[in-house]
C-alpha cells in the first residue's frame, strides 16, 4: 500500500508536467502528457488551454475538438481542452508487450478566428499489476549420473504481462547441493534460466531430486511465480551425443517460402550400434510459436520453414534443439539456435487522412472564408517495413491552392496556400502519393476530395441597373408589368433571393406601394391601380433583392415606369364660353366677306397626336361661314345682307387626331347688330377651293411621284417589247416570203406562173421585198392574211385551212388567206363572205383541186365536178396546181344573190349561158422546198395525173386551185 500511495502522489505532482515540443510551423504544436494505467475515471491528465496559453475568457467562441473519433478512454472538455480519464485503462490490453504505450490524437483549437492543430501524446505508465507465470506448474528432467559438472539444463521461461522493471528480473531455486540456477538475457530482452550441475550425481545414493524454481519481477512491491522441477538420475551411459556448436545464429528473409532450409545441426556419438545413432528434436516445452513455424528432421537435423514468417510480427526466434542416441539410458545434449528475421520491402506505405470537418474519410470540407495557410486535413503515413524500406516520402498533387506541411514525424497537414472562392472552384480533387525507399520501392496513391463550403460573400445582382417599363394608362389593376431578375452566386439559403419594394413617394405625394406590388419570390411586378397619364406621366422607385444568408446581403435596382398616353379625353371649347353647349356672338350688319367673326379655342388633356385638335363646321344652312381647321378662325365667306336674317346659327366641332378620334360639338349663334363694322376690324383673306385642294402633305407627293415613275417604266417596257416583236416578225417575213424563200412578183408576170396583176399583194426582191402591206391608194381596201407557217404537202386538205380568198369592193379584188372554220371571228366566217353583201363585190376564191383538173393541153376538163373542199380527200402522192383569171369567168349581173351552195347547184347552167374564158397562166404551185431554190420560174410545169373536177363560182370571177 505504501508503494502504491507513493506512485499516486508521484502522478499527482507530475500529471501537469507538460513537454511542449514545437516541431513544425506555428500552426502545429505537439503536447505530451502521461497517466498511469488503472487510474480512476475523471482523473485529470492535462489542460490544453493552460498549456498553450489560450484564455477562453478572451474569446467566448474558443473551442477544442477532436479531428478523428477516439475511444472512450480519454475525455476532453470542449470549452478549455481539459483532458481526463474516461474509463479505467489496462495497459496490457491496450499495448500488449510494447515498451511504450502511447495514446495519440489530434485536436483543433479555434480561438480568435484562428485554427490551431494540436498533436496530443499521452503515455500510459505501467504499474506492477501482474505476476510472473510459467507455462507449466511442474516439469520433469532426466539427468545421467555421469553427467559432467557445469552441465546445463534449460528451464521453462516465466512470462510477465508487465513491461520494463515490472517484468521478470530474476530466477531462484530452492536449496540443493547439486544444482544451481543461472539467468541470461535473450535477444528479445527476456530473462531465461538454466539449471547448472555443480556436484557429481550418484544414482545409487539419491535417484530423485525436487527443485522449486521461482521467477520474480522488479516491481514495487515485487511479484513472483514458481514452478516445480522433478529430476530423475539415470543410470550411466558411456557417451552422449555432442553438438559441433552449442550455439548458432542464422538469418532468415521474411519472404522465404515455406519449406525453405533454415539451418542444420550435427551431433556426434562415438558409441557403436544403436547407442551411436543420433536423433534430433526440439526440447520438450518449446514455445508453440517455434513448433508452429519450424520443423526439424529427426535423422538429418535439418530445420526447415513450416509456416511463413513476418518481420513486422516477430523479429527473431530462439530454438532449443536436443540430440539423443537410441541406446538405453540415453543422455541428450542441447544446442541453442537464434533465427533472426531479415526485413524485405514487402509492405506498401499506408496513408491515413483525418479531415478537420467531414462525415467521410475521403472528403474534407473547408469554408471559403478560410485564410491563407488554414488547416484542412491531417495525413499520417506509415510503413511496416524497417530501415530504408520503412522510410516514406509523401507528396501532394492536384492543385496549387493546397500544399503539404509537416506536422510531426511522418504526419503532415494539408493547408491552403491562398484564399479560396467557392464560386470559382467549388471542389478540389487532390492526390496524396507516398513512396518508400526500398528496392524496388512501393508506392501508395490515395485520392482525396476537398469541398468548399459556401459563405454569404456575394450579394444578389440584378441583370439591369435600370429597368425601363411602359404601361398604357387606364390599365386594369393587377396587370403584369415585368419581371426583375437578380442572381446570387452563393448556394443554399445564401443564394435564395427575395424581392421587396423600397417605399417612396410619387410626385403627387402617394406611396409607391399603392401603385405597384412585387412578388417576393419571382420578382414579377404588378400594378395595383390604374395609371392616368394626365396626372402621372412617369414614376421611379427602387427594388431591393436580399438573400437569406447571415448576415443577409442585398442590392437595389431602379425601376422607371413611363405611362403611355391613351386617347381617353374629349377636346372641349375654351372660347367662347358655352352655356348649355351654345354661345351667342354679335356680328356687325355690314360685315364684309372675309370678316373674322369668331376665333374658336379648345383644349385636349391628351398629349401627342391625341392632343392635336382641329375645328370643323358641321352645320351652316346659309353657307356664310368658313373655319380654319388649325387656328379655329371663323370668317364670312360673303357680305352680309338683309336677306341673311338677324340670327345666323352654325354648329361647330373640335376633334383630336387620335387613332379613334374624339370630338365635341357646340352651337354658335351670330346675332346681327346695328353697330357697323370698324375699319380696323380683322379681315381674313379666304382661300379658294382650288388652293385648298392643292394642299397635300409631303408623303402624298412622294407616293404620287413614285407611282408615276413606276408607270413610266412599265410603259417603256411595253413599248420596247412591242417594237422588238414587230421588228422580229418583219425580219422573219422578209427572209422567207409568203410560201418560202421565193417572193411573189408583182411586176414580172412573164417570168412567173403566179398572177402578176396591178394589185398583187407581194413585192419582188427589187422592191425591198415587203411581205405585207395595205394598199389604200385605190378605191377599195386590200389586206393580206398569211398562214402561221409555209404550205406543206399533205394527203388530206385540213378543213379549208390555207384557203385563199381575193375579194374587193367595186371591180377590184381583195386577196386574203382565210380559215373558214366555224366559230372564228367575222373575217374568218366563210359563209358571210358569199352571202348578202358579198354578192356585190368581185370574189376570187382559191379552192383546192385534185391534180388532173387540167388536161394535157392545159385546158379544163369538159366534165367538171363540184368538189366540196370540206369533204375532199386527196390520194397520197398527188401534186397540186393553181390558176388565176384576170377577169370574171361568168357574167354575174343576172344572178341573184344566193348562198354559196346554190351557186354550186347552178354550175352547169352558168356554163351554157356564158363561155368560160381561158386562164392567162396556169402552173403548178411548187412545194416549200422548191421555193427555197427556185427564182422566177418561166414556164408552167403541169402534172396531169388523176384529178378532180373544178367548180367555178357564178357571182364573181373565181379560180379554183387544187393543192
Short mmCIF file of N, CA and C in Angstrom, two decimals, residues 723-826:
data_model
loop_
_atom_site.label_atom_id
_atom_site.label_comp_id
_atom_site.label_asym_id
_atom_site.label_seq_id
_atom_site.Cartn_x
_atom_site.Cartn_y
_atom_site.Cartn_z
N UNK A 723 -42.09 46.82 -129.94
CA UNK A 723 -41.19 47.21 -131.04
C UNK A 723 -40.29 46.04 -131.44
N UNK A 724 -39.72 45.40 -130.48
CA UNK A 724 -38.84 44.26 -130.78
C UNK A 724 -39.61 43.14 -131.46
N UNK A 725 -40.85 42.92 -131.03
CA UNK A 725 -41.66 41.85 -131.61
C UNK A 725 -41.98 42.16 -133.07
N UNK A 726 -42.36 43.42 -133.37
CA UNK A 726 -42.69 43.80 -134.76
C UNK A 726 -41.47 43.67 -135.65
N UNK A 727 -40.32 44.15 -135.17
CA UNK A 727 -39.10 44.04 -135.97
C UNK A 727 -38.74 42.61 -136.24
N UNK A 728 -38.93 41.76 -135.24
CA UNK A 728 -38.59 40.34 -135.42
C UNK A 728 -39.48 39.70 -136.47
N UNK A 729 -40.81 40.04 -136.48
CA UNK A 729 -41.74 39.48 -137.46
C UNK A 729 -41.41 39.98 -138.87
N UNK A 730 -41.12 41.28 -139.00
CA UNK A 730 -40.76 41.80 -140.32
C UNK A 730 -39.48 41.16 -140.84
N UNK A 731 -38.54 40.97 -139.94
CA UNK A 731 -37.29 40.39 -140.37
C UNK A 731 -37.47 38.94 -140.83
N UNK A 732 -38.31 38.21 -140.12
CA UNK A 732 -38.59 36.82 -140.49
C UNK A 732 -39.37 36.76 -141.79
N UNK A 733 -40.37 37.65 -141.97
CA UNK A 733 -41.19 37.63 -143.16
C UNK A 733 -40.38 38.04 -144.39
N UNK A 734 -39.55 39.05 -144.27
CA UNK A 734 -38.71 39.48 -145.38
C UNK A 734 -37.74 38.41 -145.81
N UNK A 735 -37.37 37.53 -144.87
CA UNK A 735 -36.42 36.49 -145.22
C UNK A 735 -37.06 35.32 -145.93
N UNK A 736 -38.29 34.93 -145.54
CA UNK A 736 -38.92 33.72 -146.05
C UNK A 736 -40.01 33.97 -147.08
N UNK A 737 -40.62 35.17 -147.16
CA UNK A 737 -41.71 35.42 -148.08
C UNK A 737 -42.99 34.75 -147.64
N UNK A 738 -43.91 34.63 -148.57
CA UNK A 738 -45.22 34.06 -148.22
C UNK A 738 -45.18 32.56 -148.17
N UNK A 739 -44.61 31.94 -149.21
CA UNK A 739 -44.63 30.49 -149.29
C UNK A 739 -43.26 29.90 -149.14
N UNK A 740 -42.35 30.65 -148.77
CA UNK A 740 -40.99 30.15 -148.66
C UNK A 740 -40.04 31.28 -148.88
N UNK A 741 -38.88 30.97 -149.42
CA UNK A 741 -37.87 31.98 -149.63
C UNK A 741 -38.04 32.72 -150.94
N UNK A 742 -38.87 32.24 -151.84
CA UNK A 742 -39.06 32.90 -153.14
C UNK A 742 -40.26 33.81 -153.08
N UNK A 743 -40.10 35.13 -153.30
CA UNK A 743 -41.22 36.04 -153.20
C UNK A 743 -42.08 35.97 -154.44
N UNK A 744 -43.32 36.40 -154.30
CA UNK A 744 -44.23 36.50 -155.44
C UNK A 744 -44.06 37.86 -156.08
N UNK A 745 -43.77 37.89 -157.34
CA UNK A 745 -43.50 39.16 -158.02
C UNK A 745 -44.78 39.82 -158.46
N UNK A 746 -44.82 41.11 -158.31
CA UNK A 746 -45.98 41.89 -158.75
C UNK A 746 -45.80 42.41 -160.17
N UNK A 747 -44.58 42.73 -160.54
CA UNK A 747 -44.32 43.41 -161.81
C UNK A 747 -43.94 42.45 -162.92
N UNK A 748 -43.26 41.39 -162.53
CA UNK A 748 -42.78 40.46 -163.55
C UNK A 748 -43.76 39.34 -163.73
N UNK A 749 -44.73 39.53 -164.60
CA UNK A 749 -45.71 38.48 -164.86
C UNK A 749 -45.27 37.51 -165.90
N UNK A 750 -44.35 37.90 -166.70
CA UNK A 750 -43.89 36.99 -167.71
C UNK A 750 -42.94 35.98 -167.23
N UNK A 751 -42.24 36.23 -166.16
CA UNK A 751 -41.28 35.27 -165.64
C UNK A 751 -41.81 34.38 -164.60
N UNK A 752 -43.07 34.35 -164.36
CA UNK A 752 -43.62 33.51 -163.28
C UNK A 752 -44.98 33.04 -163.66
N UNK A 753 -45.34 31.91 -163.13
CA UNK A 753 -46.68 31.39 -163.33
C UNK A 753 -47.67 31.97 -162.36
N UNK A 754 -47.22 32.80 -161.45
CA UNK A 754 -48.11 33.41 -160.44
C UNK A 754 -48.69 34.67 -161.01
N UNK A 755 -49.92 34.92 -160.71
CA UNK A 755 -50.62 36.09 -161.25
C UNK A 755 -49.90 37.34 -160.84
N UNK A 756 -49.69 38.24 -161.81
CA UNK A 756 -48.98 39.48 -161.58
C UNK A 756 -49.80 40.67 -161.97
N UNK A 757 -50.99 40.74 -161.56
CA UNK A 757 -51.88 41.85 -161.87
C UNK A 757 -51.45 43.13 -161.20
N UNK A 758 -52.19 44.21 -161.43
CA UNK A 758 -51.80 45.51 -160.89
C UNK A 758 -51.91 45.60 -159.38
N UNK A 759 -52.68 44.73 -158.80
CA UNK A 759 -52.89 44.81 -157.34
C UNK A 759 -52.31 43.60 -156.64
N UNK A 760 -51.18 43.15 -157.12
CA UNK A 760 -50.55 41.99 -156.47
C UNK A 760 -50.19 42.32 -155.03
N UNK A 761 -50.26 41.34 -154.23
CA UNK A 761 -50.12 41.63 -152.81
C UNK A 761 -48.71 41.45 -152.29
N UNK A 762 -47.76 41.01 -153.11
CA UNK A 762 -46.38 40.89 -152.64
C UNK A 762 -45.47 41.58 -153.62
N UNK A 763 -44.44 42.19 -153.10
CA UNK A 763 -43.45 42.82 -153.96
C UNK A 763 -42.33 41.85 -154.24
N UNK A 764 -41.59 42.23 -155.29
CA UNK A 764 -40.43 41.41 -155.65
C UNK A 764 -39.23 41.80 -154.82
N UNK A 765 -38.13 41.12 -155.10
CA UNK A 765 -36.92 41.41 -154.36
C UNK A 765 -36.43 42.81 -154.65
N UNK A 766 -36.65 43.28 -155.85
CA UNK A 766 -36.21 44.62 -156.18
C UNK A 766 -36.99 45.70 -155.48
N UNK A 767 -38.15 45.39 -154.99
CA UNK A 767 -38.98 46.38 -154.26
C UNK A 767 -38.89 46.19 -152.77
N UNK A 768 -37.73 45.87 -152.30
CA UNK A 768 -37.43 45.74 -150.86
C UNK A 768 -38.13 44.56 -150.24
N UNK A 769 -38.81 43.80 -151.03
CA UNK A 769 -39.42 42.56 -150.56
C UNK A 769 -40.26 42.78 -149.32
N UNK A 770 -41.21 43.72 -149.40
CA UNK A 770 -42.15 43.92 -148.30
C UNK A 770 -43.12 42.75 -148.26
N UNK A 771 -43.16 41.99 -147.19
CA UNK A 771 -44.00 40.81 -147.18
C UNK A 771 -45.47 41.12 -147.03
N UNK A 772 -45.82 42.26 -146.45
CA UNK A 772 -47.24 42.54 -146.16
C UNK A 772 -47.44 44.03 -146.16
N UNK A 773 -48.53 44.51 -146.84
CA UNK A 773 -48.81 45.94 -146.84
C UNK A 773 -50.28 46.11 -147.07
N UNK A 774 -50.75 47.31 -146.80
CA UNK A 774 -52.14 47.68 -147.03
C UNK A 774 -52.14 48.79 -148.07
N UNK A 775 -52.77 48.53 -149.19
CA UNK A 775 -52.83 49.49 -150.29
C UNK A 775 -54.12 50.28 -150.17
N UNK A 776 -54.02 51.52 -149.72
CA UNK A 776 -55.19 52.38 -149.56
C UNK A 776 -55.25 53.49 -150.62
N UNK A 777 -54.43 53.34 -151.65
CA UNK A 777 -54.43 54.37 -152.69
C UNK A 777 -55.59 54.22 -153.66
N UNK A 778 -56.18 53.07 -153.66
CA UNK A 778 -57.29 52.85 -154.60
C UNK A 778 -58.59 53.00 -153.87
N UNK A 779 -59.66 52.75 -154.59
CA UNK A 779 -60.98 52.94 -154.02
C UNK A 779 -61.48 51.71 -153.32
N UNK A 780 -60.60 50.80 -152.99
CA UNK A 780 -61.02 49.64 -152.21
C UNK A 780 -59.92 49.33 -151.18
N UNK A 781 -60.24 48.51 -150.25
CA UNK A 781 -59.31 48.13 -149.18
C UNK A 781 -58.80 46.74 -149.45
N UNK A 782 -57.49 46.59 -149.41
CA UNK A 782 -56.89 45.29 -149.71
C UNK A 782 -55.99 44.88 -148.54
N UNK A 783 -56.20 43.72 -148.03
CA UNK A 783 -55.41 43.20 -146.90
C UNK A 783 -54.95 41.80 -147.22
N UNK A 784 -53.86 41.44 -146.60
CA UNK A 784 -53.31 40.10 -146.78
C UNK A 784 -53.21 39.43 -145.42
N UNK A 785 -53.81 38.28 -145.29
CA UNK A 785 -53.72 37.48 -144.08
C UNK A 785 -52.97 36.22 -144.40
N UNK A 786 -51.85 36.01 -143.75
CA UNK A 786 -50.97 34.90 -144.06
C UNK A 786 -51.15 33.77 -143.06
N UNK A 787 -50.90 32.59 -143.48
CA UNK A 787 -50.96 31.47 -142.52
C UNK A 787 -49.79 31.53 -141.55
N UNK A 788 -49.91 30.77 -140.48
CA UNK A 788 -48.89 30.78 -139.43
C UNK A 788 -47.62 30.07 -139.84
N UNK A 789 -47.65 29.27 -140.92
CA UNK A 789 -46.45 28.57 -141.36
C UNK A 789 -46.56 28.33 -142.85
N UNK A 790 -45.44 28.05 -143.57
CA UNK A 790 -45.48 27.82 -145.01
C UNK A 790 -46.33 26.61 -145.35
N UNK A 791 -46.76 26.58 -146.63
CA UNK A 791 -47.55 25.45 -147.09
C UNK A 791 -46.70 24.20 -147.08
N UNK A 792 -47.31 23.14 -146.71
CA UNK A 792 -46.65 21.85 -146.75
C UNK A 792 -47.55 20.85 -147.46
N UNK A 793 -46.91 19.83 -148.04
CA UNK A 793 -47.69 18.80 -148.71
C UNK A 793 -48.38 17.93 -147.68
N UNK A 794 -49.68 17.76 -147.88
CA UNK A 794 -50.45 16.88 -147.01
C UNK A 794 -51.32 15.99 -147.87
N UNK A 795 -51.70 14.88 -147.37
CA UNK A 795 -52.56 13.95 -148.08
C UNK A 795 -54.03 14.28 -147.90
N UNK A 796 -54.34 15.09 -146.94
CA UNK A 796 -55.74 15.44 -146.67
C UNK A 796 -55.84 16.92 -146.45
N UNK A 797 -56.71 17.57 -147.22
CA UNK A 797 -56.94 19.02 -147.02
C UNK A 797 -57.64 19.21 -145.69
N UNK A 798 -57.03 19.97 -144.79
CA UNK A 798 -57.47 20.01 -143.40
C UNK A 798 -58.51 21.11 -143.20
N UNK A 799 -59.73 20.79 -143.48
CA UNK A 799 -60.87 21.62 -143.11
C UNK A 799 -60.73 23.06 -143.58
N UNK A 800 -60.46 23.22 -144.88
CA UNK A 800 -60.40 24.52 -145.52
C UNK A 800 -59.33 25.43 -144.96
N UNK A 801 -58.32 24.89 -144.25
CA UNK A 801 -57.22 25.74 -143.81
C UNK A 801 -56.39 26.12 -145.02
N UNK A 802 -55.74 27.22 -144.92
CA UNK A 802 -54.96 27.80 -146.01
C UNK A 802 -55.81 28.06 -147.27
N UNK A 803 -57.03 28.46 -147.08
CA UNK A 803 -57.91 28.83 -148.20
C UNK A 803 -57.63 30.28 -148.57
N UNK A 804 -57.33 30.54 -149.84
CA UNK A 804 -57.02 31.88 -150.30
C UNK A 804 -58.27 32.51 -150.87
N UNK A 805 -58.54 33.70 -150.43
CA UNK A 805 -59.66 34.46 -150.98
C UNK A 805 -59.16 35.81 -151.43
N UNK A 806 -59.70 36.21 -152.54
CA UNK A 806 -59.35 37.54 -153.06
C UNK A 806 -60.65 38.24 -153.31
N UNK A 807 -60.90 39.30 -152.58
CA UNK A 807 -62.19 40.00 -152.70
C UNK A 807 -61.92 41.47 -152.69
N UNK A 808 -62.88 42.26 -153.12
CA UNK A 808 -62.74 43.71 -153.15
C UNK A 808 -64.04 44.37 -153.47
N UNK A 809 -64.20 45.55 -153.02
CA UNK A 809 -65.37 46.34 -153.38
C UNK A 809 -65.17 46.89 -154.78
N UNK A 810 -66.25 47.27 -155.37
CA UNK A 810 -66.21 47.74 -156.76
C UNK A 810 -65.73 46.62 -157.65
N UNK A 811 -64.84 46.93 -158.58
CA UNK A 811 -64.37 45.93 -159.54
C UNK A 811 -62.99 45.41 -159.19
N UNK A 812 -62.51 45.76 -158.08
CA UNK A 812 -61.15 45.35 -157.70
C UNK A 812 -61.23 44.24 -156.68
N UNK A 813 -60.40 43.27 -156.83
CA UNK A 813 -60.43 42.12 -155.93
C UNK A 813 -59.55 42.33 -154.70
N UNK A 814 -59.87 41.55 -153.67
CA UNK A 814 -59.05 41.54 -152.44
C UNK A 814 -58.61 40.10 -152.22
N UNK A 815 -57.34 39.97 -151.98
CA UNK A 815 -56.77 38.64 -151.80
C UNK A 815 -56.45 38.42 -150.33
N UNK A 816 -56.88 37.32 -149.83
CA UNK A 816 -56.60 37.02 -148.41
C UNK A 816 -56.45 35.53 -148.24
N UNK A 817 -55.80 35.19 -147.16
CA UNK A 817 -55.70 33.78 -146.76
C UNK A 817 -56.65 33.60 -145.61
N UNK A 818 -57.55 32.66 -145.71
CA UNK A 818 -58.65 32.60 -144.76
C UNK A 818 -58.82 31.19 -144.23
N UNK A 819 -59.10 31.12 -142.92
CA UNK A 819 -59.50 29.87 -142.28
C UNK A 819 -61.00 29.92 -142.15
N UNK A 820 -61.69 29.04 -142.86
CA UNK A 820 -63.14 29.08 -142.87
C UNK A 820 -63.76 28.18 -141.83
N UNK A 821 -63.01 27.84 -140.83
CA UNK A 821 -63.59 27.03 -139.78
C UNK A 821 -64.66 27.77 -139.02
N UNK A 822 -65.63 27.08 -138.52
CA UNK A 822 -66.73 27.70 -137.79
C UNK A 822 -66.26 28.10 -136.41
N UNK A 823 -66.93 29.10 -135.90
CA UNK A 823 -66.59 29.58 -134.57
C UNK A 823 -65.54 30.63 -134.57
N UNK A 824 -65.00 31.08 -135.71
CA UNK A 824 -63.98 32.09 -135.76
C UNK A 824 -64.61 33.46 -135.81
N UNK A 825 -63.76 34.47 -135.96
CA UNK A 825 -64.24 35.85 -136.00
C UNK A 825 -64.90 36.14 -137.33
N UNK A 826 -65.37 37.39 -137.47
CA UNK A 826 -66.16 37.73 -138.64
C UNK A 826 -65.40 37.53 -139.92
#
